[in-house]
Amino acid sequence: MTPLSALVPSAGPVASGSQLLPVTPVLGVVTAVLLLAAVAVAGWGLLGHGHAVLRAGLRAVVQLAAVAAVIAWVVGSLWWSALFVLLMFSVAVRTAGRRMTRGPGWVWAAAPIGAGVLPVLALLLGVGLLPPEGLSVIPVAGILIGGALSATSLAGRRALDELRLRRGEVEAALALGFEERDARLEICRTAAATSLVPALDQTRTVGLVTLPGAFVGMLLGGASPVQAGAVQLFVLIGLLAVESVAIVVVLELVGRGLVAAEPEEGFR
């Protein structure tokens, strides 16, 4: 059985011509121009996210710089790596929770993210595919947590929006004798389920429309196409499993009224 770490090429010398994008001042200038273009287009198109795009870009700069500064030190210790993964999980919970609701129920975002990510990590560690090393655990956990974050925030937001727009239908279902949980789920399940579409589309079109980052990165690092494809397949299937679990748990939370758009909402 080949561990995932064995499929990742070692940090040996790599020919300069194999770099996807050379890290030069030109790259920084082009990145800044693209960020300003994104802000300008969002503002011109009245999308309402111009400032959010700018803040997201600037935060990415600061956060990636910080990670680059500490990652080599963190991965040397399993305990520090575990704390780093816990930090990623905490940020994901807050981000997804606040995307779903401004009410106190946002803390429940920990349930779908944890339910999706922890079993997959436990399985990989248990069967020996993922060695208990920071250099292996951190990137895999980050990929899975990121997928769970997206699925949780999208499913929660769509479910709550659907309940708010179709509140009359929920009340009609209650009048017909439905339990509160069943009435909510009857209305919001289809809308929340669409949150799985991005992961489905990415998996269906891999290799035909896009070559995902894990695949390209491993090829550039010296791995064979078979090795790169195997790891990328694991990432895609793992994300499907994680996001499916996260969406189901989000629906259960919304159905039980534990997560609501506003503190007073919940159709109790």
mmCIF file of C-alpha atoms in Angstrom:
data_model
loop_
_atom_site.group_PDB
_atom_site.id
_atom_site.type_symbol
_atom_site.label_atom_id
_atom_site.label_comp_id
_atom_site.label_asym_id
_atom_site.label_seq_id
_atom_site.Cartn_x
_atom_site.Cartn_y
_atom_site.Cartn_z
ATOM 1 C CA MET A 1 0.000 0.000 0.000
ATOM 2 C CA THR A 2 1.533 3.286 -1.080
ATOM 3 C CA PRO A 3 1.091 6.212 1.332
ATOM 4 C CA LEU A 4 0.028 9.551 -0.080
ATOM 5 C CA SER A 5 3.298 11.115 0.994
ATOM 6 C CA ALA A 6 5.168 8.710 -1.270
ATOM 7 C CA LEU A 7 3.224 10.012 -4.227
ATOM 8 C CA VAL A 8 4.307 13.568 -3.505
ATOM 9 C CA PRO A 9 7.686 14.297 -5.048
ATOM 10 C CA SER A 10 10.492 15.199 -2.720
ATOM 11 C CA ALA A 11 11.731 18.751 -2.493
ATOM 12 C CA GLY A 12 14.683 18.042 -4.712
ATOM 13 C CA PRO A 13 15.978 20.220 -7.516
ATOM 14 C CA VAL A 14 13.411 21.068 -10.152
ATOM 15 C CA ALA A 15 14.300 22.441 -13.519
ATOM 16 C CA SER A 16 13.466 26.114 -13.795
ATOM 17 C CA GLY A 17 11.619 25.498 -17.021
ATOM 18 C CA SER A 18 9.109 23.279 -15.185
ATOM 19 C CA GLN A 19 7.714 26.153 -13.132
ATOM 20 C CA LEU A 20 4.091 26.952 -13.887
ATOM 21 C CA LEU A 21 4.551 30.645 -13.065
ATOM 22 C CA PRO A 22 7.997 32.059 -12.297
ATOM 23 C CA VAL A 23 7.986 34.072 -9.072
ATOM 24 C CA THR A 24 9.261 37.446 -10.277
ATOM 25 C CA PRO A 25 8.239 41.080 -9.760
ATOM 26 C CA VAL A 26 6.226 40.787 -12.963
ATOM 27 C CA LEU A 27 4.028 38.145 -11.315
ATOM 28 C CA GLY A 28 3.331 40.527 -8.425
ATOM 29 C CA VAL A 29 2.428 43.372 -10.778
ATOM 30 C CA VAL A 30 0.114 41.194 -12.875
ATOM 31 C CA THR A 31 -1.566 39.842 -9.727
ATOM 32 C CA ALA A 32 -2.194 43.380 -8.469
ATOM 33 C CA VAL A 33 -3.611 44.423 -11.846
ATOM 34 C CA LEU A 34 -5.967 41.421 -11.896
ATOM 35 C CA LEU A 35 -7.175 42.198 -8.373
ATOM 36 C CA LEU A 36 -7.898 45.815 -9.280
ATOM 37 C CA ALA A 37 -9.651 44.638 -12.448
ATOM 38 C CA ALA A 38 -11.838 42.291 -10.408
ATOM 39 C CA VAL A 39 -12.733 45.141 -8.044
ATOM 40 C CA ALA A 40 -13.492 47.475 -10.947
ATOM 41 C CA VAL A 41 -15.681 44.950 -12.769
ATOM 42 C CA ALA A 42 -17.590 44.099 -9.584
ATOM 43 C CA GLY A 43 -18.234 47.793 -9.008
ATOM 44 C CA TRP A 44 -19.104 48.577 -12.619
ATOM 45 C CA GLY A 45 -21.487 45.634 -12.778
ATOM 46 C CA LEU A 46 -23.163 46.703 -9.512
ATOM 47 C CA LEU A 47 -22.506 43.275 -8.030
ATOM 48 C CA GLY A 48 -22.221 44.750 -4.554
ATOM 49 C CA HIS A 49 -18.975 42.945 -3.758
ATOM 50 C CA GLY A 50 -16.296 45.383 -4.899
ATOM 51 C CA HIS A 51 -14.978 46.062 -1.403
ATOM 52 C CA ALA A 52 -15.285 42.388 -0.503
ATOM 53 C CA VAL A 53 -13.143 41.415 -3.511
ATOM 54 C CA LEU A 54 -10.462 43.922 -2.516
ATOM 55 C CA ARG A 55 -10.478 42.815 1.124
ATOM 56 C CA ALA A 56 -10.337 39.156 0.116
ATOM 57 C CA GLY A 57 -7.338 39.782 -2.131
ATOM 58 C CA LEU A 58 -5.457 41.765 0.507
ATOM 59 C CA ARG A 59 -6.240 39.190 3.179
ATOM 60 C CA ALA A 60 -4.936 36.459 0.901
ATOM 61 C CA VAL A 61 -1.634 38.320 0.566
ATOM 62 C CA VAL A 62 -1.228 38.696 4.326
ATOM 63 C CA GLN A 63 -2.365 35.166 5.150
ATOM 64 C CA LEU A 64 -0.214 33.454 2.544
ATOM 65 C CA ALA A 65 2.790 35.489 3.638
ATOM 66 C CA ALA A 66 2.199 34.423 7.243
ATOM 67 C CA VAL A 67 1.754 30.773 6.291
ATOM 68 C CA ALA A 68 4.889 30.834 4.152
ATOM 69 C CA ALA A 69 6.810 32.227 7.120
ATOM 70 C CA VAL A 70 5.727 29.584 9.636
ATOM 71 C CA ILE A 71 4.831 26.468 7.638
ATOM 72 C CA ALA A 72 8.369 25.042 7.578
ATOM 73 C CA TRP A 73 8.552 25.321 11.364
ATOM 74 C CA VAL A 74 5.029 23.986 11.981
ATOM 75 C CA VAL A 75 5.326 20.841 9.856
ATOM 76 C CA GLY A 76 8.354 19.699 11.831
ATOM 77 C CA SER A 77 6.169 18.863 14.850
ATOM 78 C CA LEU A 78 3.057 16.692 14.783
ATOM 79 C CA TRP A 79 1.579 18.588 17.737
ATOM 80 C CA TRP A 80 2.095 21.982 16.138
ATOM 81 C CA SER A 81 0.687 20.592 12.910
ATOM 82 C CA ALA A 82 -2.408 19.394 14.777
ATOM 83 C CA LEU A 83 -2.846 22.859 16.278
ATOM 84 C CA PHE A 84 -2.493 24.387 12.824
ATOM 85 C CA VAL A 85 -5.217 22.070 11.497
ATOM 86 C CA LEU A 86 -7.400 23.042 14.476
ATOM 87 C CA LEU A 87 -6.845 26.693 13.589
ATOM 88 C CA MET A 88 -7.927 26.015 10.000
ATOM 89 C CA PHE A 89 -11.010 24.220 11.293
ATOM 90 C CA SER A 90 -11.901 27.100 13.640
ATOM 91 C CA VAL A 91 -11.582 29.707 10.899
ATOM 92 C CA ALA A 92 -13.675 27.541 8.576
ATOM 93 C CA VAL A 93 -16.409 27.187 11.211
ATOM 94 C CA ARG A 94 -16.614 30.912 11.806
ATOM 95 C CA THR A 95 -16.526 31.741 8.097
ATOM 96 C CA ALA A 96 -19.193 29.205 7.130
ATOM 97 C CA GLY A 97 -21.312 29.961 10.178
ATOM 98 C CA ARG A 98 -21.364 33.692 9.535
ATOM 99 C CA ARG A 99 -22.177 33.065 5.899
ATOM 100 C CA MET A 100 -25.212 31.060 6.962
ATOM 101 C CA THR A 101 -26.569 33.304 9.712
ATOM 102 C CA ARG A 102 -25.752 36.259 11.929
ATOM 103 C CA GLY A 103 -27.647 34.636 14.767
ATOM 104 C CA PRO A 104 -26.046 32.595 17.563
ATOM 105 C CA GLY A 105 -26.680 29.406 15.595
ATOM 106 C CA TRP A 106 -23.560 30.034 13.494
ATOM 107 C CA VAL A 107 -21.496 27.934 15.925
ATOM 108 C CA TRP A 108 -23.355 24.862 14.662
ATOM 109 C CA ALA A 109 -21.273 25.103 11.492
ATOM 110 C CA ALA A 110 -18.736 23.020 13.399
ATOM 111 C CA ALA A 111 -21.047 19.996 13.076
ATOM 112 C CA PRO A 112 -21.215 19.677 9.253
ATOM 113 C CA ILE A 113 -17.555 20.567 8.751
ATOM 114 C CA GLY A 114 -16.407 18.150 11.442
ATOM 115 C CA ALA A 115 -18.778 15.389 10.338
ATOM 116 C CA GLY A 116 -17.461 15.623 6.796
ATOM 117 C CA VAL A 117 -13.735 15.997 7.451
ATOM 118 C CA LEU A 118 -12.943 13.944 10.557
ATOM 119 C CA PRO A 119 -14.068 10.508 9.278
ATOM 120 C CA VAL A 120 -12.078 10.906 6.062
ATOM 121 C CA LEU A 121 -8.925 11.961 7.909
ATOM 122 C CA ALA A 122 -9.399 9.149 10.427
ATOM 123 C CA LEU A 123 -9.807 6.621 7.604
ATOM 124 C CA LEU A 124 -6.677 7.797 5.796
ATOM 125 C CA LEU A 125 -4.606 7.747 8.982
ATOM 126 C CA GLY A 126 -6.071 4.414 10.076
ATOM 127 C CA VAL A 127 -5.243 2.529 6.887
ATOM 128 C CA GLY A 128 -1.806 4.115 6.589
ATOM 129 C CA LEU A 129 -2.388 6.084 3.385
ATOM 130 C CA LEU A 130 -1.743 9.320 5.263
ATOM 131 C CA PRO A 131 1.315 9.170 7.543
ATOM 132 C CA PRO A 132 1.072 11.115 10.823
ATOM 133 C CA GLU A 133 3.393 13.859 9.623
ATOM 134 C CA GLY A 134 2.665 17.546 9.373
ATOM 135 C CA LEU A 135 3.823 17.773 5.766
ATOM 136 C CA SER A 136 1.182 15.200 4.824
ATOM 137 C CA VAL A 137 -1.663 15.977 7.232
ATOM 138 C CA ILE A 138 -1.805 19.761 6.823
ATOM 139 C CA PRO A 139 -2.358 19.955 3.034
ATOM 140 C CA VAL A 140 -4.842 17.063 2.965
ATOM 141 C CA ALA A 141 -6.779 18.451 5.921
ATOM 142 C CA GLY A 142 -6.756 21.890 4.313
ATOM 143 C CA ILE A 143 -8.246 20.577 1.083
ATOM 144 C CA LEU A 144 -11.001 18.684 2.908
ATOM 145 C CA ILE A 145 -11.807 21.535 5.307
ATOM 146 C CA GLY A 146 -11.982 23.967 2.392
ATOM 147 C CA GLY A 147 -14.475 21.773 0.575
ATOM 148 C CA ALA A 148 -16.584 21.340 3.716
ATOM 149 C CA LEU A 149 -16.527 25.100 4.304
ATOM 150 C CA SER A 150 -17.861 25.849 0.819
ATOM 151 C CA ALA A 151 -20.564 23.184 0.999
ATOM 152 C CA THR A 152 -21.662 24.234 4.487
ATOM 153 C CA SER A 153 -21.929 27.945 3.741
ATOM 154 C CA LEU A 154 -23.681 27.436 0.406
ATOM 155 C CA ALA A 155 -26.127 24.805 1.658
ATOM 156 C CA GLY A 156 -26.965 26.764 4.789
ATOM 157 C CA ARG A 157 -27.447 30.039 2.970
ATOM 158 C CA ARG A 158 -29.584 28.515 0.232
ATOM 159 C CA ALA A 159 -31.709 26.540 2.679
ATOM 160 C CA LEU A 160 -32.371 29.579 4.876
ATOM 161 C CA ASP A 161 -33.110 31.816 1.891
ATOM 162 C CA GLU A 162 -35.580 29.240 0.582
ATOM 163 C CA LEU A 163 -37.344 29.034 3.940
ATOM 164 C CA ARG A 164 -37.570 32.804 4.151
ATOM 165 C CA LEU A 165 -38.977 33.160 0.646
ATOM 166 C CA ARG A 166 -41.407 30.261 1.013
ATOM 167 C CA ARG A 167 -42.402 30.702 4.631
ATOM 168 C CA GLY A 168 -46.064 30.485 3.697
ATOM 169 C CA GLU A 169 -45.535 27.015 2.249
ATOM 170 C CA VAL A 170 -43.860 25.878 5.450
ATOM 171 C CA GLU A 171 -46.819 27.116 7.460
ATOM 172 C CA ALA A 172 -49.186 25.389 5.041
ATOM 173 C CA ALA A 173 -47.299 22.115 5.531
ATOM 174 C CA LEU A 174 -47.564 22.550 9.294
ATOM 175 C CA ALA A 175 -51.300 23.108 8.930
ATOM 176 C CA LEU A 176 -51.519 19.828 7.031
ATOM 177 C CA GLY A 177 -49.969 17.986 9.949
ATOM 178 C CA PHE A 178 -46.286 17.893 9.021
ATOM 179 C CA GLU A 179 -43.758 17.912 11.816
ATOM 180 C CA GLU A 180 -41.735 21.146 11.957
ATOM 181 C CA ARG A 181 -38.552 19.411 10.831
ATOM 182 C CA ASP A 182 -40.285 17.661 7.944
ATOM 183 C CA ALA A 183 -42.050 20.843 6.843
ATOM 184 C CA ARG A 184 -38.787 22.776 6.667
ATOM 185 C CA LEU A 185 -36.916 20.013 4.871
ATOM 186 C CA GLU A 186 -39.709 19.584 2.347
ATOM 187 C CA ILE A 187 -39.181 23.193 1.268
ATOM 188 C CA CYS A 188 -35.414 23.708 1.529
ATOM 189 C CA ARG A 189 -33.848 20.325 0.678
ATOM 190 C CA THR A 190 -33.766 20.807 -3.111
ATOM 191 C CA ALA A 191 -32.242 24.275 -2.896
ATOM 192 C CA ALA A 192 -29.555 23.173 -0.435
ATOM 193 C CA ALA A 193 -28.718 20.108 -2.522
ATOM 194 C CA THR A 194 -27.587 22.337 -5.391
ATOM 195 C CA SER A 195 -24.542 23.183 -3.263
ATOM 196 C CA LEU A 196 -23.042 19.875 -4.378
ATOM 197 C CA VAL A 197 -23.168 20.891 -8.060
ATOM 198 C CA PRO A 198 -19.734 22.626 -8.153
ATOM 199 C CA ALA A 199 -18.004 19.522 -6.786
ATOM 200 C CA LEU A 200 -19.962 17.303 -9.172
ATOM 201 C CA ASP A 201 -19.066 19.465 -12.171
ATOM 202 C CA GLN A 202 -15.402 19.559 -11.187
ATOM 203 C CA THR A 203 -15.311 15.764 -10.908
ATOM 204 C CA ARG A 204 -17.232 15.156 -14.125
ATOM 205 C CA THR A 205 -15.048 17.461 -16.205
ATOM 206 C CA VAL A 206 -11.627 16.769 -14.684
ATOM 207 C CA GLY A 207 -9.070 16.246 -17.433
ATOM 208 C CA LEU A 208 -11.493 17.489 -20.081
ATOM 209 C CA VAL A 209 -12.124 21.090 -19.060
ATOM 210 C CA THR A 210 -9.591 21.706 -16.298
ATOM 211 C CA LEU A 211 -6.443 20.165 -14.857
ATOM 212 C CA PRO A 212 -6.792 20.747 -11.090
ATOM 213 C CA GLY A 213 -4.026 22.115 -8.908
ATOM 214 C CA ALA A 214 -2.968 18.858 -7.238
ATOM 215 C CA PHE A 215 -2.522 17.168 -10.619
ATOM 216 C CA VAL A 216 -0.564 20.025 -12.180
ATOM 217 C CA GLY A 217 1.521 20.625 -9.059
ATOM 218 C CA MET A 218 2.629 17.009 -8.848
ATOM 219 C CA LEU A 219 3.509 16.899 -12.536
ATOM 220 C CA LEU A 220 5.622 20.026 -12.187
ATOM 221 C CA GLY A 221 7.273 18.513 -9.105
ATOM 222 C CA GLY A 222 8.386 15.433 -11.015
ATOM 223 C CA ALA A 223 5.651 12.874 -10.331
ATOM 224 C CA SER A 224 4.462 10.590 -13.105
ATOM 225 C CA PRO A 225 1.074 11.234 -14.748
ATOM 226 C CA VAL A 226 -0.287 8.060 -13.113
ATOM 227 C CA GLN A 227 0.804 9.184 -9.646
ATOM 228 C CA ALA A 228 -0.581 12.689 -10.185
ATOM 229 C CA GLY A 229 -3.856 11.291 -11.497
ATOM 230 C CA ALA A 230 -4.225 8.914 -8.548
ATOM 231 C CA VAL A 231 -3.788 11.675 -5.976
ATOM 232 C CA GLN A 232 -6.102 14.030 -7.859
ATOM 233 C CA LEU A 233 -8.761 11.314 -8.089
ATOM 234 C CA PHE A 234 -8.539 10.801 -4.336
ATOM 235 C CA VAL A 235 -8.928 14.545 -3.766
ATOM 236 C CA LEU A 236 -12.031 14.778 -5.968
ATOM 237 C CA ILE A 237 -13.747 11.700 -4.541
ATOM 238 C CA GLY A 238 -12.811 12.713 -1.011
ATOM 239 C CA LEU A 239 -14.343 16.134 -1.555
ATOM 240 C CA LEU A 240 -17.550 14.576 -2.878
ATOM 241 C CA ALA A 241 -17.823 12.490 0.291
ATOM 242 C CA VAL A 242 -16.984 15.383 2.619
ATOM 243 C CA GLU A 243 -19.354 17.836 0.955
ATOM 244 C CA SER A 244 -22.219 15.342 0.743
ATOM 245 C CA VAL A 245 -21.989 14.685 4.484
ATOM 246 C CA ALA A 246 -21.709 18.404 5.243
ATOM 247 C CA ILE A 247 -24.836 19.244 3.228
ATOM 248 C CA VAL A 248 -26.886 16.486 4.876
ATOM 249 C CA VAL A 249 -25.853 17.692 8.344
ATOM 250 C CA VAL A 250 -26.630 21.316 7.444
ATOM 251 C CA LEU A 251 -30.099 20.304 6.314
ATOM 252 C CA GLU A 252 -30.671 18.505 9.589
ATOM 253 C CA LEU A 253 -29.583 21.561 11.562
ATOM 254 C CA VAL A 254 -31.838 23.859 9.553
ATOM 255 C CA GLY A 255 -34.709 21.388 9.727
ATOM 256 C CA ARG A 256 -34.482 21.243 13.514
ATOM 257 C CA GLY A 257 -34.301 25.039 13.757
ATOM 258 C CA LEU A 258 -30.805 25.036 15.261
ATOM 259 C CA VAL A 259 -29.609 27.300 12.457
ATOM 260 C CA ALA A 260 -31.933 30.130 11.436
ATOM 261 C CA ALA A 261 -31.570 33.355 9.463
ATOM 262 C CA GLU A 262 -32.357 35.459 12.512
ATOM 263 C CA PRO A 263 -32.436 34.612 16.204
ATOM 264 C CA GLU A 264 -36.203 34.887 16.360
ATOM 265 C CA GLU A 265 -36.817 32.778 13.266
ATOM 266 C CA GLY A 266 -37.356 29.060 13.340
ATOM 267 C CA PHE A 267 -41.090 28.648 12.790
ATOM 268 C CA ARG A 268 -41.591 27.396 16.315
#
